[in-house]
PDB file of C-alpha atoms in Angstrom:
ATOM      1  CA  MET U   1      54.910  -5.504  60.834  1.00  0.00           C
ATOM      2  CA  ARG U   2      57.332  -3.457  58.757  1.00  0.00           C
ATOM      3  CA  PRO U   3      59.655  -1.165  60.699  1.00  0.00           C
ATOM      4  CA  ALA U   4      58.106   2.324  60.664  1.00  0.00           C
ATOM      5  CA  ASP U   5      61.473   4.080  60.443  1.00  0.00           C
ATOM      6  CA  ARG U   6      62.479   2.496  57.086  1.00  0.00           C
ATOM      7  CA  PRO U   7      60.515   2.408  53.855  1.00  0.00           C
ATOM      8  CA  ALA U   8      60.350  -0.964  52.057  1.00  0.00           C
ATOM      9  CA  THR U   9      62.135   0.523  49.031  1.00  0.00           C
ATOM     10  CA  ALA U  10      65.251   1.719  50.918  1.00  0.00           C
ATOM     11  CA  PRO U  11      68.421   0.270  49.388  1.00  0.00           C
ATOM     12  CA  ALA U  12      69.740  -2.696  51.288  1.00  0.00           C
ATOM     13  CA  PRO U  13      73.483  -2.902  51.976  1.00  0.00           C
ATOM     14  CA  ALA U  14      75.217  -5.095  49.403  1.00  0.00           C
ATOM     15  CA  TYR U  15      77.535  -8.034  49.974  1.00  0.00           C
ATOM     16  CA  ALA U  16      81.282  -7.567  49.510  1.00  0.00           C
ATOM     17  CA  GLY U  17      82.739  -8.319  46.073  1.00  0.00           C
ATOM     18  CA  LEU U  18      84.429 -11.581  47.098  1.00  0.00           C
ATOM     19  CA  SER U  19      81.209 -12.873  48.668  1.00  0.00           C
ATOM     20  CA  ILE U  20      79.313 -12.000  45.491  1.00  0.00           C
ATOM     21  CA  ALA U  21      81.854 -13.805  43.306  1.00  0.00           C
ATOM     22  CA  LEU U  22      81.839 -16.915  45.524  1.00  0.00           C
ATOM     23  CA  HIS U  23      78.016 -16.927  45.587  1.00  0.00           C
ATOM     24  CA  TRP U  24      77.732 -16.951  41.792  1.00  0.00           C
ATOM     25  CA  VAL U  25      80.580 -19.432  41.245  1.00  0.00           C
ATOM     26  CA  SER U  26      78.915 -21.733  43.814  1.00  0.00           C
ATOM     27  CA  ALA U  27      75.546 -21.287  42.120  1.00  0.00           C
ATOM     28  CA  LEU U  28      76.951 -22.171  38.695  1.00  0.00           C
ATOM     29  CA  LEU U  29      78.818 -25.193  40.048  1.00  0.00           C
ATOM     30  CA  LEU U  30      75.753 -26.439  41.938  1.00  0.00           C
ATOM     31  CA  CYS U  31      73.481 -26.018  38.899  1.00  0.00           C
ATOM     32  CA  GLY U  32      75.955 -27.997  36.805  1.00  0.00           C
ATOM     33  CA  LEU U  33      76.313 -30.645  39.496  1.00  0.00           C
ATOM     34  CA  PHE U  34      72.532 -31.043  39.872  1.00  0.00           C
ATOM     35  CA  ALA U  35      72.081 -31.446  36.124  1.00  0.00           C
ATOM     36  CA  LEU U  36      75.022 -33.814  35.810  1.00  0.00           C
ATOM     37  CA  GLY U  37      74.057 -35.795  38.923  1.00  0.00           C
ATOM     38  CA  TYR U  38      70.489 -36.393  37.748  1.00  0.00           C
ATOM     39  CA  TYR U  39      71.665 -37.223  34.229  1.00  0.00           C
ATOM     40  CA  MET U  40      74.376 -39.706  35.233  1.00  0.00           C
ATOM     41  CA  THR U  41      72.240 -41.495  37.832  1.00  0.00           C
ATOM     42  CA  GLY U  42      69.672 -42.077  35.104  1.00  0.00           C
ATOM     43  CA  LEU U  43      72.197 -43.928  32.956  1.00  0.00           C
ATOM     44  CA  ALA U  44      72.293 -47.697  33.132  1.00  0.00           C
ATOM     45  CA  LYS U  45      75.196 -49.296  34.959  1.00  0.00           C
ATOM     46  CA  GLY U  46      78.035 -49.807  32.482  1.00  0.00           C
ATOM     47  CA  ALA U  47      76.484 -47.470  29.899  1.00  0.00           C
ATOM     48  CA  PRO U  48      79.037 -46.095  27.414  1.00  0.00           C
ATOM     49  CA  GLY U  49      80.527 -42.878  28.730  1.00  0.00           C
ATOM     50  CA  LYS U  50      78.961 -43.160  32.187  1.00  0.00           C
ATOM     51  CA  ALA U  51      82.360 -43.429  33.892  1.00  0.00           C
ATOM     52  CA  ALA U  52      83.468 -40.169  32.277  1.00  0.00           C
ATOM     53  CA  TRP U  53      80.283 -38.388  33.479  1.00  0.00           C
ATOM     54  CA  VAL U  54      80.745 -39.777  36.994  1.00  0.00           C
ATOM     55  CA  ASN U  55      84.385 -38.664  37.104  1.00  0.00           C
ATOM     56  CA  LEU U  56      83.398 -35.211  35.832  1.00  0.00           C
ATOM     57  CA  HIS U  57      80.760 -35.011  38.567  1.00  0.00           C
ATOM     58  CA  LYS U  58      83.319 -35.996  41.220  1.00  0.00           C
ATOM     59  CA  SER U  59      85.845 -33.416  39.996  1.00  0.00           C
ATOM     60  CA  LEU U  60      83.253 -30.647  39.825  1.00  0.00           C
ATOM     61  CA  GLY U  61      81.947 -31.685  43.254  1.00  0.00           C
ATOM     62  CA  LEU U  62      85.400 -31.461  44.815  1.00  0.00           C
ATOM     63  CA  THR U  63      85.974 -28.126  43.062  1.00  0.00           C
ATOM     64  CA  ALA U  64      82.673 -26.952  44.552  1.00  0.00           C
ATOM     65  CA  ALA U  65      83.857 -28.203  47.969  1.00  0.00           C
ATOM     66  CA  LEU U  66      86.943 -25.965  47.716  1.00  0.00           C
ATOM     67  CA  VAL U  67      84.828 -22.949  46.662  1.00  0.00           C
ATOM     68  CA  ILE U  68      82.343 -23.630  49.453  1.00  0.00           C
ATOM     69  CA  ALA U  69      85.145 -23.989  52.038  1.00  0.00           C
ATOM     70  CA  TRP U  70      86.489 -20.619  50.859  1.00  0.00           C
ATOM     71  CA  ARG U  71      82.984 -19.190  51.044  1.00  0.00           C
ATOM     72  CA  VAL U  72      82.476 -20.465  54.619  1.00  0.00           C
ATOM     73  CA  ALA U  73      85.866 -19.037  55.660  1.00  0.00           C
ATOM     74  CA  VAL U  74      84.940 -15.647  54.180  1.00  0.00           C
ATOM     75  CA  ARG U  75      81.567 -15.762  55.938  1.00  0.00           C
ATOM     76  CA  PHE U  76      83.239 -16.422  59.310  1.00  0.00           C
ATOM     77  CA  ARG U  77      85.626 -13.504  58.752  1.00  0.00           C
ATOM     78  CA  ARG U  78      83.072 -11.109  57.332  1.00  0.00           C
ATOM     79  CA  ALA U  79      79.473 -11.112  58.511  1.00  0.00           C
ATOM     80  CA  ALA U  80      76.661 -10.793  56.019  1.00  0.00           C
ATOM     81  CA  PRO U  81      75.169  -7.315  55.657  1.00  0.00           C
ATOM     82  CA  PRO U  82      72.009  -6.562  57.621  1.00  0.00           C
ATOM     83  CA  ALA U  83      68.699  -7.967  56.403  1.00  0.00           C
ATOM     84  CA  ILE U  84      66.700  -6.140  53.768  1.00  0.00           C
ATOM     85  CA  PRO U  85      64.924  -3.150  55.325  1.00  0.00           C
ATOM     86  CA  GLY U  86      61.195  -3.648  55.759  1.00  0.00           C
ATOM     87  CA  LEU U  87      61.142  -7.440  56.238  1.00  0.00           C
ATOM     88  CA  HIS U  88      58.519  -8.957  58.481  1.00  0.00           C
ATOM     89  CA  CYS U  89      60.038 -10.781  61.469  1.00  0.00           C
ATOM     90  CA  TRP U  90      58.970 -14.160  60.067  1.00  0.00           C
ATOM     91  CA  GLU U  91      60.575 -13.345  56.700  1.00  0.00           C
ATOM     92  CA  ALA U  92      63.881 -12.422  58.307  1.00  0.00           C
ATOM     93  CA  GLU U  93      63.808 -15.613  60.411  1.00  0.00           C
ATOM     94  CA  LEU U  94      62.919 -17.795  57.406  1.00  0.00           C
ATOM     95  CA  ALA U  95      65.774 -16.227  55.427  1.00  0.00           C
ATOM     96  CA  ARG U  96      68.211 -16.848  58.305  1.00  0.00           C
ATOM     97  CA  ILE U  97      67.176 -20.489  58.674  1.00  0.00           C
ATOM     98  CA  THR U  98      67.204 -21.073  54.920  1.00  0.00           C
ATOM     99  CA  HIS U  99      70.710 -19.633  54.566  1.00  0.00           C
ATOM    100  CA  ARG U 100      72.007 -21.773  57.422  1.00  0.00           C
ATOM    101  CA  LEU U 101      70.468 -24.903  55.894  1.00  0.00           C
ATOM    102  CA  LEU U 102      71.879 -23.980  52.474  1.00  0.00           C
ATOM    103  CA  TYR U 103      75.353 -23.755  53.963  1.00  0.00           C
ATOM    104  CA  MET U 104      74.847 -27.014  55.908  1.00  0.00           C
ATOM    105  CA  CYS U 105      73.854 -28.865  52.733  1.00  0.00           C
ATOM    106  CA  MET U 106      76.741 -27.361  50.757  1.00  0.00           C
ATOM    107  CA  VAL U 107      79.143 -28.517  53.461  1.00  0.00           C
ATOM    108  CA  VAL U 108      77.672 -32.048  53.819  1.00  0.00           C
ATOM    109  CA  MET U 109      77.312 -32.942  50.145  1.00  0.00           C
ATOM    110  CA  PRO U 110      80.941 -33.092  48.953  1.00  0.00           C
ATOM    111  CA  PRO U 111      82.332 -35.220  51.801  1.00  0.00           C
ATOM    112  CA  SER U 112      79.373 -37.618  51.650  1.00  0.00           C
ATOM    113  CA  GLY U 113      79.923 -38.103  47.913  1.00  0.00           C
ATOM    114  CA  TYR U 114      83.671 -38.506  48.399  1.00  0.00           C
ATOM    115  CA  LEU U 115      83.191 -41.005  51.239  1.00  0.00           C
ATOM    116  CA  GLY U 116      80.661 -42.944  49.162  1.00  0.00           C
ATOM    117  CA  SER U 117      83.312 -43.221  46.460  1.00  0.00           C
ATOM    118  CA  SER U 118      85.869 -44.327  49.033  1.00  0.00           C
ATOM    119  CA  PHE U 119      83.820 -47.434  49.768  1.00  0.00           C
ATOM    120  CA  ASN U 120      83.606 -48.669  46.168  1.00  0.00           C
ATOM    121  CA  GLN U 121      86.129 -50.207  43.818  1.00  0.00           C
ATOM    122  CA  TYR U 122      86.588 -47.096  41.670  1.00  0.00           C
ATOM    123  CA  GLY U 123      87.646 -44.442  44.132  1.00  0.00           C
ATOM    124  CA  THR U 124      87.852 -40.760  43.228  1.00  0.00           C
ATOM    125  CA  ARG U 125      89.931 -38.859  40.721  1.00  0.00           C
ATOM    126  CA  PHE U 126      90.214 -35.080  41.016  1.00  0.00           C
ATOM    127  CA  TRP U 127      90.707 -33.844  37.465  1.00  0.00           C
ATOM    128  CA  GLY U 128      92.532 -37.086  36.680  1.00  0.00           C
ATOM    129  CA  VAL U 129      94.598 -37.281  39.871  1.00  0.00           C
ATOM    130  CA  PRO U 130      93.704 -40.300  42.053  1.00  0.00           C
ATOM    131  CA  LEU U 131      92.807 -39.294  45.606  1.00  0.00           C
ATOM    132  CA  PRO U 132      93.312 -41.420  48.705  1.00  0.00           C
ATOM    133  CA  ARG U 133      90.545 -43.840  49.545  1.00  0.00           C
ATOM    134  CA  TRP U 134      89.284 -43.507  53.109  1.00  0.00           C
ATOM    135  CA  GLY U 135      87.621 -46.873  53.129  1.00  0.00           C
ATOM    136  CA  TRP U 136      87.453 -50.332  51.628  1.00  0.00           C
ATOM    137  CA  VAL U 137      84.966 -51.917  49.275  1.00  0.00           C
ATOM    138  CA  ASP U 138      81.783 -52.069  51.356  1.00  0.00           C
ATOM    139  CA  SER U 139      78.441 -51.760  49.590  1.00  0.00           C
ATOM    140  CA  ALA U 140      76.503 -50.997  52.800  1.00  0.00           C
ATOM    141  CA  LEU U 141      78.729 -48.033  53.720  1.00  0.00           C
ATOM    142  CA  GLN U 142      78.819 -46.882  50.109  1.00  0.00           C
ATOM    143  CA  HIS U 143      75.008 -46.967  50.016  1.00  0.00           C
ATOM    144  CA  MET U 144      74.775 -45.093  53.335  1.00  0.00           C
ATOM    145  CA  PHE U 145      77.060 -42.252  52.183  1.00  0.00           C
ATOM    146  CA  TYR U 146      75.405 -42.060  48.747  1.00  0.00           C
ATOM    147  CA  THR U 147      71.999 -41.907  50.456  1.00  0.00           C
ATOM    148  CA  VAL U 148      73.203 -38.994  52.590  1.00  0.00           C
ATOM    149  CA  HIS U 149      74.598 -37.391  49.408  1.00  0.00           C
ATOM    150  CA  SER U 150      71.425 -37.778  47.350  1.00  0.00           C
ATOM    151  CA  THR U 151      69.080 -36.827  50.209  1.00  0.00           C
ATOM    152  CA  THR U 152      71.142 -33.722  50.887  1.00  0.00           C
ATOM    153  CA  ALA U 153      71.029 -32.901  47.162  1.00  0.00           C
ATOM    154  CA  ASP U 154      67.219 -33.147  47.216  1.00  0.00           C
ATOM    155  CA  LEU U 155      67.039 -30.932  50.322  1.00  0.00           C
ATOM    156  CA  LEU U 156      69.460 -28.444  48.785  1.00  0.00           C
ATOM    157  CA  LEU U 157      67.392 -28.276  45.608  1.00  0.00           C
ATOM    158  CA  CYS U 158      64.264 -27.481  47.678  1.00  0.00           C
ATOM    159  CA  LEU U 159      66.167 -24.824  49.646  1.00  0.00           C
ATOM    160  CA  VAL U 160      67.485 -23.247  46.432  1.00  0.00           C
ATOM    161  CA  ALA U 161      63.899 -23.128  45.113  1.00  0.00           C
ATOM    162  CA  LEU U 162      62.779 -21.446  48.367  1.00  0.00           C
ATOM    163  CA  HIS U 163      65.727 -19.020  48.136  1.00  0.00           C
ATOM    164  CA  VAL U 164      64.880 -18.085  44.537  1.00  0.00           C
ATOM    165  CA  ALA U 165      61.188 -17.734  45.408  1.00  0.00           C
ATOM    166  CA  GLY U 166      62.150 -15.339  48.216  1.00  0.00           C
ATOM    167  CA  VAL U 167      64.312 -13.317  45.835  1.00  0.00           C
ATOM    168  CA  ILE U 168      61.464 -13.102  43.299  1.00  0.00           C
ATOM    169  CA  LYS U 169      59.000 -12.033  46.015  1.00  0.00           C
ATOM    170  CA  HIS U 170      61.240  -9.368  47.507  1.00  0.00           C
ATOM    171  CA  GLN U 171      62.630  -8.081  44.198  1.00  0.00           C
ATOM    172  CA  TRP U 172      59.490  -7.870  42.115  1.00  0.00           C
ATOM    173  CA  LEU U 173      56.442  -8.150  44.365  1.00  0.00           C
ATOM    174  CA  ASP U 174      57.730  -6.087  47.298  1.00  0.00           C
ATOM    175  CA  ALA U 175      60.082  -3.875  45.225  1.00  0.00           C
ATOM    176  CA  GLN U 176      62.845  -4.223  47.835  1.00  0.00           C
ATOM    177  CA  ARG U 177      65.710  -4.412  45.305  1.00  0.00           C
ATOM    178  CA  CYS U 178      67.318  -7.409  46.977  1.00  0.00           C
ATOM    179  CA  VAL U 179      69.002  -8.700  43.791  1.00  0.00           C
ATOM    180  CA  GLN U 180      71.300  -5.662  43.771  1.00  0.00           C
ATOM    181  CA  ARG U 181      72.809  -6.926  47.034  1.00  0.00           C
ATOM    182  CA  MET U 182      74.306  -9.872  45.163  1.00  0.00           C
ATOM    183  CA  LEU U 183      75.352  -8.170  41.934  1.00  0.00           C
ATOM    184  CA  PRO U 184      78.705  -6.529  41.165  1.00  0.00           C
ATOM    185  CA  GLY U 185      78.374  -2.773  41.488  1.00  0.00           C
ATOM    186  CA  GLY U 186      75.499  -3.006  43.996  1.00  0.00           C
ATOM    187  CA  ARG U 187      74.477   0.319  45.506  1.00  0.00           C
ATOM    188  CA  THR U 188      75.786   0.151  49.082  1.00  0.00           C
ATOM    189  CA  ARG U 189      78.775  -2.108  49.778  1.00  0.00           C
ATOM    190  CA  ALA U 190      79.271  -3.933  53.045  1.00  0.00           C
ATOM    191  CA  LEU U 191      82.477  -3.097  54.899  1.00  0.00           C
TER     192      LEU U 191
END
């Protein structure tokens, strides 16, 4: 049931500016990484230019890891604003679980990709700078970490779809103006 003391159209408190910026930078990086990851894995081994796409994916992935680490640190220091007024209990709980799983996937993906690269002959370059390898050439360990990486990517993609579906439902079907919470200049800023 909806809380009787708040109408469904009451403005929800917005996220702080830094949280908004980190959200959208993360979203753009993840969209690019999904597209690039699916494209490069579809290329044949040894295909011309594949190494450049793989290195770009690794660099963007490590950049995303830094942004996500910053985002997690901000989230620990500054709690998210209260849930949208008028949510059903099950909607609030689903949103809470989805957000936690989104963060879990964002935290697991970069190290699993990096570790997978540590157990192959190529290693990882971060925008051209070789990074330390934390392993040796071992195809079984490489496969294990890449499986974690790709499975987490699939789960993250499903969670992002659920997140976007929730936004669409609450913004346009329920008229709860939830998008404004994550836009610069939102109505009510979190402290």
